[in-house]
Amino acid sequence: MNIDDLMKAAPGISPEKLEFLKAFANMPAGSNSAAMMRQLANCQRQAKDQNIQFTPNEQDLMIQLLTANLSPSEKARVDQVLAMLKMTRH
């Protein structure tokens, strides 16, 4: 998945979100699940600092961008961590 796929999946996205997502998509991908989670946490802080909020669908798409180059085992680790985080938020 790339930024074009993201824009197609989230039509009508605000210009602020689009600029943030373009910068996000151009960031170097994490080499493992720990690096990817740190990168995601940094992006979340930056978005919060810029008062940008993403829908759950947009968040899922961002995670797909980040995990695209991870090995299947690393992606499975990320999925497990994210599933646990979702459970703690409900």
Coordinates of C-alpha atoms in Angstrom, one line a residue:
M1 CA 0.0 0.0 0.0
N2 CA 1.2 3.5 -0.8
I3 CA -0.1 7.0 -0.3
D4 CA -2.2 6.8 -3.5
D5 CA -3.9 3.7 -2.1
L6 CA -4.5 5.6 1.1
M7 CA -6.1 8.5 -0.6
K8 CA -8.4 6.3 -2.6
A9 CA -9.4 4.5 0.6
A10 CA -10.1 7.7 2.4
P11 CA -11.7 10.1 -0.1
G12 CA -12.5 13.6 1.0
I13 CA -9.7 13.7 3.5
S14 CA -8.8 17.2 4.8
P15 CA -5.8 19.0 3.4
E16 CA -4.1 18.9 6.9
K17 CA -4.6 15.2 7.2
L18 CA -3.4 14.6 3.6
E19 CA -0.2 16.6 4.2
F20 CA 0.5 14.6 7.5
L21 CA -0.2 11.3 5.7
K22 CA 2.1 12.2 2.8
A23 CA 4.9 12.9 5.3
F24 CA 4.0 9.7 7.1
A25 CA 4.1 7.7 3.9
N26 CA 7.6 9.1 3.0
M27 CA 9.1 8.1 6.3
P28 CA 11.6 5.2 6.2
A29 CA 9.8 2.0 7.2
G30 CA 10.7 0.3 10.4
S31 CA 12.9 -2.7 10.1
N32 CA 11.1 -4.7 12.8
S33 CA 8.0 -4.6 14.9
A34 CA 9.6 -2.6 17.7
A35 CA 10.9 0.0 15.4
M36 CA 7.5 0.2 13.7
M37 CA 5.7 0.6 17.0
R38 CA 8.1 3.5 18.0
Q39 CA 7.5 5.1 14.6
L40 CA 3.7 4.8 15.1
A41 CA 3.9 6.3 18.6
N42 CA 5.9 9.2 17.3
C43 CA 3.4 9.8 14.5
Q44 CA 0.6 9.7 17.0
R45 CA 2.3 12.4 19.2
Q46 CA 2.9 14.6 16.1
A47 CA -0.7 14.3 15.0
K48 CA -1.8 15.2 18.5
D49 CA 0.5 18.2 18.6
Q50 CA -1.0 19.3 15.3
N51 CA -4.5 18.7 16.6
I52 CA -5.1 16.1 13.9
Q53 CA -7.4 13.2 14.6
F54 CA -7.7 10.1 12.4
T55 CA -10.7 7.9 12.1
P56 CA -10.3 4.2 13.0
N57 CA -10.3 3.4 9.2
E58 CA -7.6 5.9 8.5
Q59 CA -5.5 4.5 11.5
D60 CA -5.9 1.0 10.1
L61 CA -4.7 2.2 6.7
M62 CA -1.7 3.9 8.3
I63 CA -0.7 0.7 10.0
Q64 CA -1.0 -1.1 6.7
L65 CA 1.5 1.4 5.3
L66 CA 3.9 0.8 8.2
T67 CA 3.7 -3.0 8.2
A68 CA 3.9 -3.5 4.4
N69 CA 7.6 -4.3 4.5
L70 CA 7.7 -6.4 7.7
S71 CA 8.3 -10.1 7.7
P72 CA 5.2 -12.2 8.3
S73 CA 6.4 -13.0 11.9
E74 CA 7.1 -9.3 12.7
K75 CA 3.7 -8.3 11.2
A76 CA 2.0 -10.9 13.4
R77 CA 3.7 -9.4 16.5
V78 CA 2.5 -6.0 15.5
D79 CA -1.1 -7.3 15.0
Q80 CA -0.9 -9.0 18.5
V81 CA 0.2 -5.8 20.2
L82 CA -2.5 -3.7 18.4
A83 CA -5.2 -6.2 19.3
M84 CA -4.2 -6.0 23.0
L85 CA -4.2 -2.2 22.8
K86 CA -7.7 -2.2 21.3
M87 CA -9.0 -4.5 24.1
T88 CA -7.6 -2.1 26.8
R89 CA -9.3 0.9 25.2
H90 CA -12.8 -0.7 25.4

